[in-house]
Structure formats: C-alpha cells, structure tokens
CSV table of C-alpha atoms and ligand atoms in Angstrom, one decimal:
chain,number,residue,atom,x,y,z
A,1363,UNK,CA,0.0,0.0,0.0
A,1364,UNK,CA,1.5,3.4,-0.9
A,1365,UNK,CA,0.8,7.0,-0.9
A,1366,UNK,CA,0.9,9.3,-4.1
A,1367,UNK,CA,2.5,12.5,-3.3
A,1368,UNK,CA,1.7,16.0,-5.4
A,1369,UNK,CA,3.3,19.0,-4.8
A,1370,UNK,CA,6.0,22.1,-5.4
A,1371,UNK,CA,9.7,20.7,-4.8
A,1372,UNK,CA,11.7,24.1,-4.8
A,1373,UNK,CA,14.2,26.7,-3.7
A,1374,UNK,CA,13.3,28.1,-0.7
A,1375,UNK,CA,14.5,31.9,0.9
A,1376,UNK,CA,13.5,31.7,4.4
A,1377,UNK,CA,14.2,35.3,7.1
A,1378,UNK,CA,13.1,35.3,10.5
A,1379,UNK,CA,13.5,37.3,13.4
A,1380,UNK,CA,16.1,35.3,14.6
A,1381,UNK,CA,17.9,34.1,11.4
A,1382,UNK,CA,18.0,34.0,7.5
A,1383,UNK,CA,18.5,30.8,5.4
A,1384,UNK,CA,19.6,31.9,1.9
A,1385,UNK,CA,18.7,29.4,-0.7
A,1386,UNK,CA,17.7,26.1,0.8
A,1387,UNK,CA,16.1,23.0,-1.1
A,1388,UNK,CA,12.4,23.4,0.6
A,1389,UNK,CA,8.4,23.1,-1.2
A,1390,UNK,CA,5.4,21.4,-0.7
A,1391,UNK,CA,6.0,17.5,-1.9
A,1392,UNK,CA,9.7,17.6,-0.3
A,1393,UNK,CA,8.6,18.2,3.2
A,1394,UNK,CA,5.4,15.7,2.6
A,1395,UNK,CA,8.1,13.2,1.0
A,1396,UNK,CA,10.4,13.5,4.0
A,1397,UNK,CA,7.7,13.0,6.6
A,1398,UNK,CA,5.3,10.9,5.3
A,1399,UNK,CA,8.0,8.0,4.5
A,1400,UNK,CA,8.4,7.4,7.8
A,1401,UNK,CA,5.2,5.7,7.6
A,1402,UNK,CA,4.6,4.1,3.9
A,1403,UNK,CA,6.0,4.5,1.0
A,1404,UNK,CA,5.8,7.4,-1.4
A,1405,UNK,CA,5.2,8.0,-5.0
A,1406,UNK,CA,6.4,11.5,-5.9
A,1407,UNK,CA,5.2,14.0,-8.6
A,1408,UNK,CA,6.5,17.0,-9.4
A,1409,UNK,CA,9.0,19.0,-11.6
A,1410,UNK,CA,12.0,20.7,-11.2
A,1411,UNK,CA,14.9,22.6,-13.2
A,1412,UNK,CA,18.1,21.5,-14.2
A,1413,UNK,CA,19.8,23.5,-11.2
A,1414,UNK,CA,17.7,21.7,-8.6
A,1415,UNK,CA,20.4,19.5,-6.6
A,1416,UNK,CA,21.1,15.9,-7.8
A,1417,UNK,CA,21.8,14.8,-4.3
A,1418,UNK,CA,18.7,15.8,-3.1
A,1419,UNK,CA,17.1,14.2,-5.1
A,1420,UNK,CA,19.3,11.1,-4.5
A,1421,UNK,CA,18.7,11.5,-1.0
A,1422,UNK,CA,15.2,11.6,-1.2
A,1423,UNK,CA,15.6,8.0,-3.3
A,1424,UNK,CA,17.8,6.6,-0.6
A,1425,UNK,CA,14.6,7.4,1.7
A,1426,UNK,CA,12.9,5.1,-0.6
A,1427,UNK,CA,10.7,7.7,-2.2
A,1428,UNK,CA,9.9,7.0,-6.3
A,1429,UNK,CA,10.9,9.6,-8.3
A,1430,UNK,CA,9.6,8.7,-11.5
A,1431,UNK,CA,6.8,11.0,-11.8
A,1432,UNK,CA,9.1,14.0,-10.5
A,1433,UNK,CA,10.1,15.7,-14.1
A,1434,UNK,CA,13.6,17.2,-14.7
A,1435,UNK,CA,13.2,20.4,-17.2
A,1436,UNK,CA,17.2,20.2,-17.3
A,1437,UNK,CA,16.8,24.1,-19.1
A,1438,UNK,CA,14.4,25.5,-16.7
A,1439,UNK,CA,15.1,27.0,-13.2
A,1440,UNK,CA,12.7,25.3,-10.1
A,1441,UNK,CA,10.1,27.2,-8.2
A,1442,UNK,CA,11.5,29.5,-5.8
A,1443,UNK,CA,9.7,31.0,-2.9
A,1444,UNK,CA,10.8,33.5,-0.6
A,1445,UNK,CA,9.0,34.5,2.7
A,1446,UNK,CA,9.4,36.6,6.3
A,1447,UNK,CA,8.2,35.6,9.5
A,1448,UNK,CA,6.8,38.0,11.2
A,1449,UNK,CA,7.5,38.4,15.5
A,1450,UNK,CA,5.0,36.2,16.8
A,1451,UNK,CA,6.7,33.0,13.9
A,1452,UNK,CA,3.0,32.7,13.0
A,1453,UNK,CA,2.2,34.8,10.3
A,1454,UNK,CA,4.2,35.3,7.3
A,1455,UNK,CA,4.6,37.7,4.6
A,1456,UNK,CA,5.8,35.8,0.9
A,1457,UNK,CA,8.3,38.2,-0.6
A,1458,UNK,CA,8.6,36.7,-3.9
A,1459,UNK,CA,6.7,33.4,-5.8
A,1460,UNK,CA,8.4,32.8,-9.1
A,1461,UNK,CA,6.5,30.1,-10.6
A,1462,UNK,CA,9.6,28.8,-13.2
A,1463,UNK,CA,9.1,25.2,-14.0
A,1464,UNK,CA,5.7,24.9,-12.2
A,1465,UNK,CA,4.2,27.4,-14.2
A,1466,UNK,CA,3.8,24.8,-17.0
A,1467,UNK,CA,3.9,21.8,-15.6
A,1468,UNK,CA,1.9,18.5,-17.1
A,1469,UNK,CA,2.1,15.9,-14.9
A,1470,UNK,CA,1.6,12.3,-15.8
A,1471,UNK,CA,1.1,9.8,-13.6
A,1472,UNK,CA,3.2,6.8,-14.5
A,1473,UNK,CA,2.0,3.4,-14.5
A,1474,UNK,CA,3.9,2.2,-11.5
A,1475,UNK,CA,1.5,4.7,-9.2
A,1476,UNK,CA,-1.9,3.2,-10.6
A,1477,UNK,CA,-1.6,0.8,-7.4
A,1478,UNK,CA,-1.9,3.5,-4.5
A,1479,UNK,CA,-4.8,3.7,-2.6
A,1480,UNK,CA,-4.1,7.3,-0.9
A,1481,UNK,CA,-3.4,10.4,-2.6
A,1482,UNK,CA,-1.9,13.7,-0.8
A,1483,UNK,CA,-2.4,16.7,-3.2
A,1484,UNK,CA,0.3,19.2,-1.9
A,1485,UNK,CA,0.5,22.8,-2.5
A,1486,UNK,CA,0.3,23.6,-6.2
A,1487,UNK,CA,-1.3,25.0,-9.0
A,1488,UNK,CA,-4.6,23.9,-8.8
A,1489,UNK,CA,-5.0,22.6,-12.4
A,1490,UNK,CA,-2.3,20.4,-11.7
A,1491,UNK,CA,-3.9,18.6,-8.6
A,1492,UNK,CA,-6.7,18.3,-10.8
A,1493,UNK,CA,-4.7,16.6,-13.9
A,1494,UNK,CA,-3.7,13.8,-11.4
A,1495,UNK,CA,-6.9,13.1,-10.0
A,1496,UNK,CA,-8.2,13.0,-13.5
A,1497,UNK,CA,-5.4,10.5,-14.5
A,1498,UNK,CA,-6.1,7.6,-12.4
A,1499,UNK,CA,-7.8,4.4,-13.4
A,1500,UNK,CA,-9.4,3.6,-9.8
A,1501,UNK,CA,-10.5,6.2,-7.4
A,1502,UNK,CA,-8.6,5.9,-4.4
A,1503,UNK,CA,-9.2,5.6,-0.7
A,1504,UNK,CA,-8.9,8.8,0.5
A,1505,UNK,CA,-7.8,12.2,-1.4
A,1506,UNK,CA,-6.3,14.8,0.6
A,1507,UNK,CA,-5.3,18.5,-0.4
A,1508,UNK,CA,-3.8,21.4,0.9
A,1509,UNK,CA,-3.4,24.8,-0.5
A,1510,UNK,CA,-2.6,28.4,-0.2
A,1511,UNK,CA,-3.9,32.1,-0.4
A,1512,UNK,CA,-1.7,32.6,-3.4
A,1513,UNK,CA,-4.1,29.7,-5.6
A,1514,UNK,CA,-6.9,31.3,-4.0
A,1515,UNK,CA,-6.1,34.6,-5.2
A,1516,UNK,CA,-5.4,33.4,-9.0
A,1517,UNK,CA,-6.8,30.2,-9.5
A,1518,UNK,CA,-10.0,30.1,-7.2
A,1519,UNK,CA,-12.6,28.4,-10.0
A,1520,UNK,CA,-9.9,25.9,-10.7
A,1521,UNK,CA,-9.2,25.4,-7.2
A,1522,UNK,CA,-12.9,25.1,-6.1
A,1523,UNK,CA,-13.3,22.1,-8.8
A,1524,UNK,CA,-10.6,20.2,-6.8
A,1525,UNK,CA,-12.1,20.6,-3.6
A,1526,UNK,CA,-15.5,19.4,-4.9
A,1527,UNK,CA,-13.6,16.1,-5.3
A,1528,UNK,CA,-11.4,15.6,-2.2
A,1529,UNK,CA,-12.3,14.3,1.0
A,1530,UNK,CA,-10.2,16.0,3.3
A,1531,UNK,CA,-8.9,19.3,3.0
A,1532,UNK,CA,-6.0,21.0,4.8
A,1533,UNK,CA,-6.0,25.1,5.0
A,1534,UNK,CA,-4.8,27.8,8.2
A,1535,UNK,CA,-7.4,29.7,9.7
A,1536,UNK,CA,-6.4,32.4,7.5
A,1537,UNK,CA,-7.1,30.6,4.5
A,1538,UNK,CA,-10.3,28.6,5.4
A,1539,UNK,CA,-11.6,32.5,6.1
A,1540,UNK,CA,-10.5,33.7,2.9
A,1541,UNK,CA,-12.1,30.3,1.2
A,1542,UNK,CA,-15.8,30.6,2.9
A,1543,UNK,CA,-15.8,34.5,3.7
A,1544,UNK,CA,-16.9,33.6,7.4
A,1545,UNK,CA,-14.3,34.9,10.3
A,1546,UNK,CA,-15.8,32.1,12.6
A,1547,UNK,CA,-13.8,28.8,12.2
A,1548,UNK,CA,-17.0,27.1,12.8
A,1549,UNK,CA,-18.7,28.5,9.9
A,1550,UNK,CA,-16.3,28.5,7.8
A,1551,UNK,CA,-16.0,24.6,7.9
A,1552,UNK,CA,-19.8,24.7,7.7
A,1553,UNK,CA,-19.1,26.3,4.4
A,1554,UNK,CA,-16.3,24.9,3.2
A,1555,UNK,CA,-17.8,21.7,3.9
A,1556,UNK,CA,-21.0,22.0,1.4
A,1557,UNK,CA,-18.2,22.7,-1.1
A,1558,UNK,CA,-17.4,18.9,-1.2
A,1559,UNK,CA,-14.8,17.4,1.1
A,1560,UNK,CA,-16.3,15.5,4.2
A,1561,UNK,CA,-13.0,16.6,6.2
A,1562,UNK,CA,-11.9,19.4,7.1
A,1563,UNK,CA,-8.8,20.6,8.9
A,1564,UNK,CA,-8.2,24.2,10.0
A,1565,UNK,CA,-4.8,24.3,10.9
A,1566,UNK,CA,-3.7,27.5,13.5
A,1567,UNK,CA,0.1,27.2,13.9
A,1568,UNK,CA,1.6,27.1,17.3
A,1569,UNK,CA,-2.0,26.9,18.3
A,1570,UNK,CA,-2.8,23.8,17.1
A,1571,UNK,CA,-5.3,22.2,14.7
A,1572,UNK,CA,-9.1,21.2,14.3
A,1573,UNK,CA,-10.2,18.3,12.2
A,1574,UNK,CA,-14.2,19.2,11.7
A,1575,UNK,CA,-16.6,16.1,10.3
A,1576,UNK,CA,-20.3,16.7,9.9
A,1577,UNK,CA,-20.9,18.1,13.4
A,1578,UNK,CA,-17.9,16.7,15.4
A,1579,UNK,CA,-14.9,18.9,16.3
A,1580,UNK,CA,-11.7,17.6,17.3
A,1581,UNK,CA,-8.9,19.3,18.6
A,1582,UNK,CA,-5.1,18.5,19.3
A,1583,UNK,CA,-2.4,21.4,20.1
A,1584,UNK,CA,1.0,22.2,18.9
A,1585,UNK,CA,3.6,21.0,21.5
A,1586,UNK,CA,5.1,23.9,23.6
A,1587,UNK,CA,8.3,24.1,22.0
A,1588,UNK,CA,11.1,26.4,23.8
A,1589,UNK,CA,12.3,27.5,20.5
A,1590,UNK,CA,11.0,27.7,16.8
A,1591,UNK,CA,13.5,28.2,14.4
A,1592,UNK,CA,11.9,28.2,11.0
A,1593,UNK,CA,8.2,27.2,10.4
A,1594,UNK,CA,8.4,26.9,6.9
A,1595,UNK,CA,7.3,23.4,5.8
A,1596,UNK,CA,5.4,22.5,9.4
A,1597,UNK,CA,1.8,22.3,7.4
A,1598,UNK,CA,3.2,20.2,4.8
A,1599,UNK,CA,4.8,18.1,7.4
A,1600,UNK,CA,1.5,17.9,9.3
A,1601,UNK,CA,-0.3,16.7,6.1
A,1602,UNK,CA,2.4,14.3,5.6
A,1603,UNK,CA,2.2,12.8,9.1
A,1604,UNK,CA,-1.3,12.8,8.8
A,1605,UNK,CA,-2.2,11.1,5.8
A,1606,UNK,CA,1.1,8.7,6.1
A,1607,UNK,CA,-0.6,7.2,9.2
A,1608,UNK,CA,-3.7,7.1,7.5
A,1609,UNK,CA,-1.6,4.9,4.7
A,1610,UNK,CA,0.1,3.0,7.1
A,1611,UNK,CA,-3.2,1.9,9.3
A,1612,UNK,CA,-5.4,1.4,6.2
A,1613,UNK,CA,-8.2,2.6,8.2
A,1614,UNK,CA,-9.8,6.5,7.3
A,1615,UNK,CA,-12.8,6.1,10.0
A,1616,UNK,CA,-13.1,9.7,12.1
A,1617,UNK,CA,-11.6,8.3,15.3
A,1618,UNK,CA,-8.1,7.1,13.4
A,1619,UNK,CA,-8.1,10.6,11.8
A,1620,UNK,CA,-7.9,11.9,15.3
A,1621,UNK,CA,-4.9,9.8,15.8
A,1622,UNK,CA,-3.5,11.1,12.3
A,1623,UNK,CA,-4.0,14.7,13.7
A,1624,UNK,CA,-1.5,14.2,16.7
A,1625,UNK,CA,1.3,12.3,14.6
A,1626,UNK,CA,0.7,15.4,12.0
A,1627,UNK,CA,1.1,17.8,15.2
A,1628,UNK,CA,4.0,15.6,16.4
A,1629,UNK,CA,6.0,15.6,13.0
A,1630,UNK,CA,5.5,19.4,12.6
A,1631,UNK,CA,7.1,20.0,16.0
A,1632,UNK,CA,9.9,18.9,14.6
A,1633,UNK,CA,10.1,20.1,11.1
A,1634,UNK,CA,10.2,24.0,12.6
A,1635,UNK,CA,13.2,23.0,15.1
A,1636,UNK,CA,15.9,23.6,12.3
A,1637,UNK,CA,15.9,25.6,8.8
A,1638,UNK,CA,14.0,23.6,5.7
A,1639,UNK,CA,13.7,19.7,6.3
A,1640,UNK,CA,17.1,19.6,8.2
A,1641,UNK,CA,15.4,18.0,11.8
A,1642,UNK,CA,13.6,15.2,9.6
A,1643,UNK,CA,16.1,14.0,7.7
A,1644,UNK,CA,17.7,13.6,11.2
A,1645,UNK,CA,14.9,11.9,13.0
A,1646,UNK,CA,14.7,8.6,13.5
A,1647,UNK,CA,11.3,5.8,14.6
A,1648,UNK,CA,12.8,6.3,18.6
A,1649,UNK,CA,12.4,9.6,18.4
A,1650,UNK,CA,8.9,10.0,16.5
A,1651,UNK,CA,7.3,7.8,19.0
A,1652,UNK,CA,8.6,9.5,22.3
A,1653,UNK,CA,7.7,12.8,20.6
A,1654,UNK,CA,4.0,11.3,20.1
A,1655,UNK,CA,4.0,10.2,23.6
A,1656,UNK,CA,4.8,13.4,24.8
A,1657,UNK,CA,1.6,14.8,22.8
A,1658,UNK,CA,-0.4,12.2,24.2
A,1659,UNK,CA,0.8,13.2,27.8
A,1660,UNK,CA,0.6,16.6,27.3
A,1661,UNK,CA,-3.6,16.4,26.7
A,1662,UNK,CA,-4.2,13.6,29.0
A,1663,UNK,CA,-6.1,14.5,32.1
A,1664,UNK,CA,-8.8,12.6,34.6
A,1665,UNK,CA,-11.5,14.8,35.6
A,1666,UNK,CA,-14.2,13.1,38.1
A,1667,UNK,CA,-17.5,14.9,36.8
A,1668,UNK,CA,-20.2,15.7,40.2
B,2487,AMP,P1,4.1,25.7,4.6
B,2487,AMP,O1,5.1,26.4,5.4
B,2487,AMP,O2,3.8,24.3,5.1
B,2487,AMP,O3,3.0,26.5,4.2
B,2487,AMP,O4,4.9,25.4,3.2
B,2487,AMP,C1,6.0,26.1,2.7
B,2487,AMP,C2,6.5,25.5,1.4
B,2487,AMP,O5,5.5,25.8,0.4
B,2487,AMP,C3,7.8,26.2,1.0
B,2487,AMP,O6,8.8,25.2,1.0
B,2487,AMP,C4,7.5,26.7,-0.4
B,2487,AMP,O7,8.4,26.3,-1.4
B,2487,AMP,C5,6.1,26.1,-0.8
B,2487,AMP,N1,5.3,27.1,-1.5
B,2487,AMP,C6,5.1,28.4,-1.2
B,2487,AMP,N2,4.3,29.0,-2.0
B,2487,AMP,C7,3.8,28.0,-2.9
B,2487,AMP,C8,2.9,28.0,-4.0
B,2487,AMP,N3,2.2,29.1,-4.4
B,2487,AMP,N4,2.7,26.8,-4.6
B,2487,AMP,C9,3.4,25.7,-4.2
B,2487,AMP,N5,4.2,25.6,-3.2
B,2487,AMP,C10,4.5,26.8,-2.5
C-alpha cells in the first residue's frame, strides 16, 4: 500500500526574526516526501529545473521515495519561494513566488502509481492537482489537499473544482476564512464543507489544529516548544504525518483521523526545530514515538465529573 504524493519541490529563501537561510532546497512535496515515508512509502510528482540538486534528489531515493513521476526540465530553473516571519513565527509575509518550472507543468502519472490507494495533493497550482486526479484508473481511498492564499487569489474556480472532489482538506485559519468569507472557524467549515470534502482541517500554527466532520470537532495542540527556528514546511509536514498514518493503518474512519492529527502535530514539532527539512532528515522511529508520547501526555487528564 502506498501513498501518491503532489506538490512544489523548490528553492526556498526563508528570514526570521532570529535568522536568515539563503537558498535552501524546501516546497510542498519535499517536506510531505520527508515526513510521510516514515510511515509508507511514497510516490512523488513533481518538476524541477536542471539547477535543482542531484543529491537531493538522490537522498530523497535513498529514503525510498519513487521519483519517476518527479520531471527534470534540465533548461528550466525550479520554483522558488521567498518569505518573512513575522515576531510572533506565526504569520508570514511571501516576498517573492516565481512560478519557473511549475508554471507549465503537465504531470503524468506513471503506471507504476496506478496501485496507490491514498493520494496527498500538496500545494500547487490547482490545475495540476486536478490533472492527477483526473489521470487515475481507480479512485482511491482517501484524497487529501492542501493549498494556499496565493491559488486562492489566481486560481480560485480551478481550485474550487478540486475541492469538490477531495475528501479532506487542509487550509490555516487564514485561509479557510478567505475560502468561505466567514471569520468564525466554525462556519467557515460549515461552508467549506458544502463545497465537497467531508473533512476538514483548520490548521492555527503554534496553536494547534481542528479536524471538523459533519458536526464533530476535534482538537489536538502544537507541542510547547522552547524554541522555533523556521516554520516553513510544518503544514506540509502535518499533512504528511497525517495522511502517512492514515496509509500506514489502512483505516480513514473519524476516530483514526484523530490519531492522524497528533502524529501530524507531532512531525510538525519537529520540522520548525531547524531551517527547511534539516530536523527530519535527522529523525529517526525512537524519536517520532517519544515525541508522540509526549503529545499524548501533554492532553491527558482525569477529571471526576459531580
Ligand atoms: P508551509 O510552510 O507548510 O505553508 O509550506 C512552505 C512551502 O511551500 C515552501 O517550501 C514553499 O516552497 C512552498 N510554497 C510556497 N508558495 C507556494 C505555492 N504558491 N505553490 C506551491 N508551493 C508553494
């Protein structure tokens, strides 16, 4: 059982208060790829330019992620994305997108994928996400998405034809707002809902995430970290988390997607200790499942009711 992975693989320029990166290897389906492997294996699509690293890609191989839907336009430079953290490491102001390679893409999805039963659309042009749902034979178990403000702002009729036909999608508050118009969280999954996907999750940074279904809510927070370095890539590494458990288990009732949510939370805390995907090359089973302890500890409390 594997997972299909769909997203930007780029250059990344990251500044935060603390700290600036320069040009580091980062996007969408390289942060999924990184986490999610830890629990299945992956299927990458994607594209970059002839300047994008051999040895990452290598390394991501080594991981044992497929490569042979990830296109090499040896003449084109990759997507490269530059952003600015703000004080609070929550909010973020891009600086430059310059689309490159991704502003053409056409992916195909090669035979060897045709077996995977979960799909993880990453961040990316919307048209794209759309192209690889379009391309497989069998529908599969579960489709998740995530996606930005930036498609939102330029692609939103494509982008609304996607979500019509995934079942979970991923935003930030900020974007699940933008999406529905509404500034409560609950009605904006009420909206975004009767758009098409039967999940939602609203993701809120250092203050945690909500996974809405019909009319449950669940809740699990971000783990109090003493320092956050760079959060760039920590809501891709939440969706990769997520749906790589989801792989892993086979099983996409509401009560595993709860478990999902904390190994999400869990990966994320680790993606944002270093700059770009740094910590989770580093990170090994040992430590992902004391880190996931630590959640569970962290939220569990007896409480005798009068
Ligand atoms: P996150 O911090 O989880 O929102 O993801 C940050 C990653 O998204 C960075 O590595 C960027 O390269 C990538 N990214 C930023 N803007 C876009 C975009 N418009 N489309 C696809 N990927 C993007």
């Amino acid at each position: 059982m594997s997972l299909i992975v769909v997203g930007s693989m780029a250059f990344d320029d990251i500044e935060t208060p603390f700290g600036k990166s320069d040009k580091i290897v980062g996007g969408a389906a390289t942060y999924i790829a990184w986490c999610a492997s830890n629990f299945t294996p992956v299927k990458q699509i994607s594209v970059v330019g002839g300047d994008f690293p051999q040895e990452e890609l290598n390394a991501l191989s080594a991981r044992g992620v497929a490569l042979e839907g990830v296109q090499i336009k040896k003449d084109e430079k990759s997507f490269y994305w530059s952003g600015r953290y703000h004080m609070d490491m929550n909010t973020r102001d891009t600086l430059i997108t310059e689309l490159n390679v991704l502003g053409t893409f056409e992916p195909v999805v090669p035979e060897s994928y045709q077996d995977c039963e979960f799909l993880m659309l990453g961040n990316l042009a919307p048209s794209v996400q759309l192209s690889v749902i379009d391309q497989l034979k069998k529908k599969p178990k579960l489709i998740a998405m995530d996606t930005m403000n930036f498609w939102m702002d330029i692609a939103l009729d494509d982008l609304k034809k996607v979500i019509a036909k995934v079942d979970v999608l991923l935003v930030n508050d900020s974007e699940a707002r933008q999406l529905s118009g509404e500034y409560s969280l609950v009605k904006a999954a009420a909206a975004i809902s009767k758009m098409g996907p039967k999940y939602l999750i609203i993701k809120k940074g250092e203050h945690g995430a909500l996974l809405f279904h019909d009319k449950e809510v669940f809740f699990a927070p971000a783990l109090p970290l003493e320092e956050v370095f760079d959060p760039t890539g920590a809501g891709d590494t939440f969706a990769g988390g997520f749906i790589g458990h989801l792989a892993k288990t086979k099983d996409i009732s509401f009560n595993n997607m709860k478990t999902a949510i904390i190994v999400g939370s869990a990966m994320a805390s680790f993606c944002v200790e270093k700059f770009g995907t740094q910590r989770l090359r580093e990170i090994k089973k040992q430590d992902i499942d004391i880190r996931i302890k630590e959640f569970v500890d962290l939220v569990n409390f007896d409480i005798a009711l009068a």
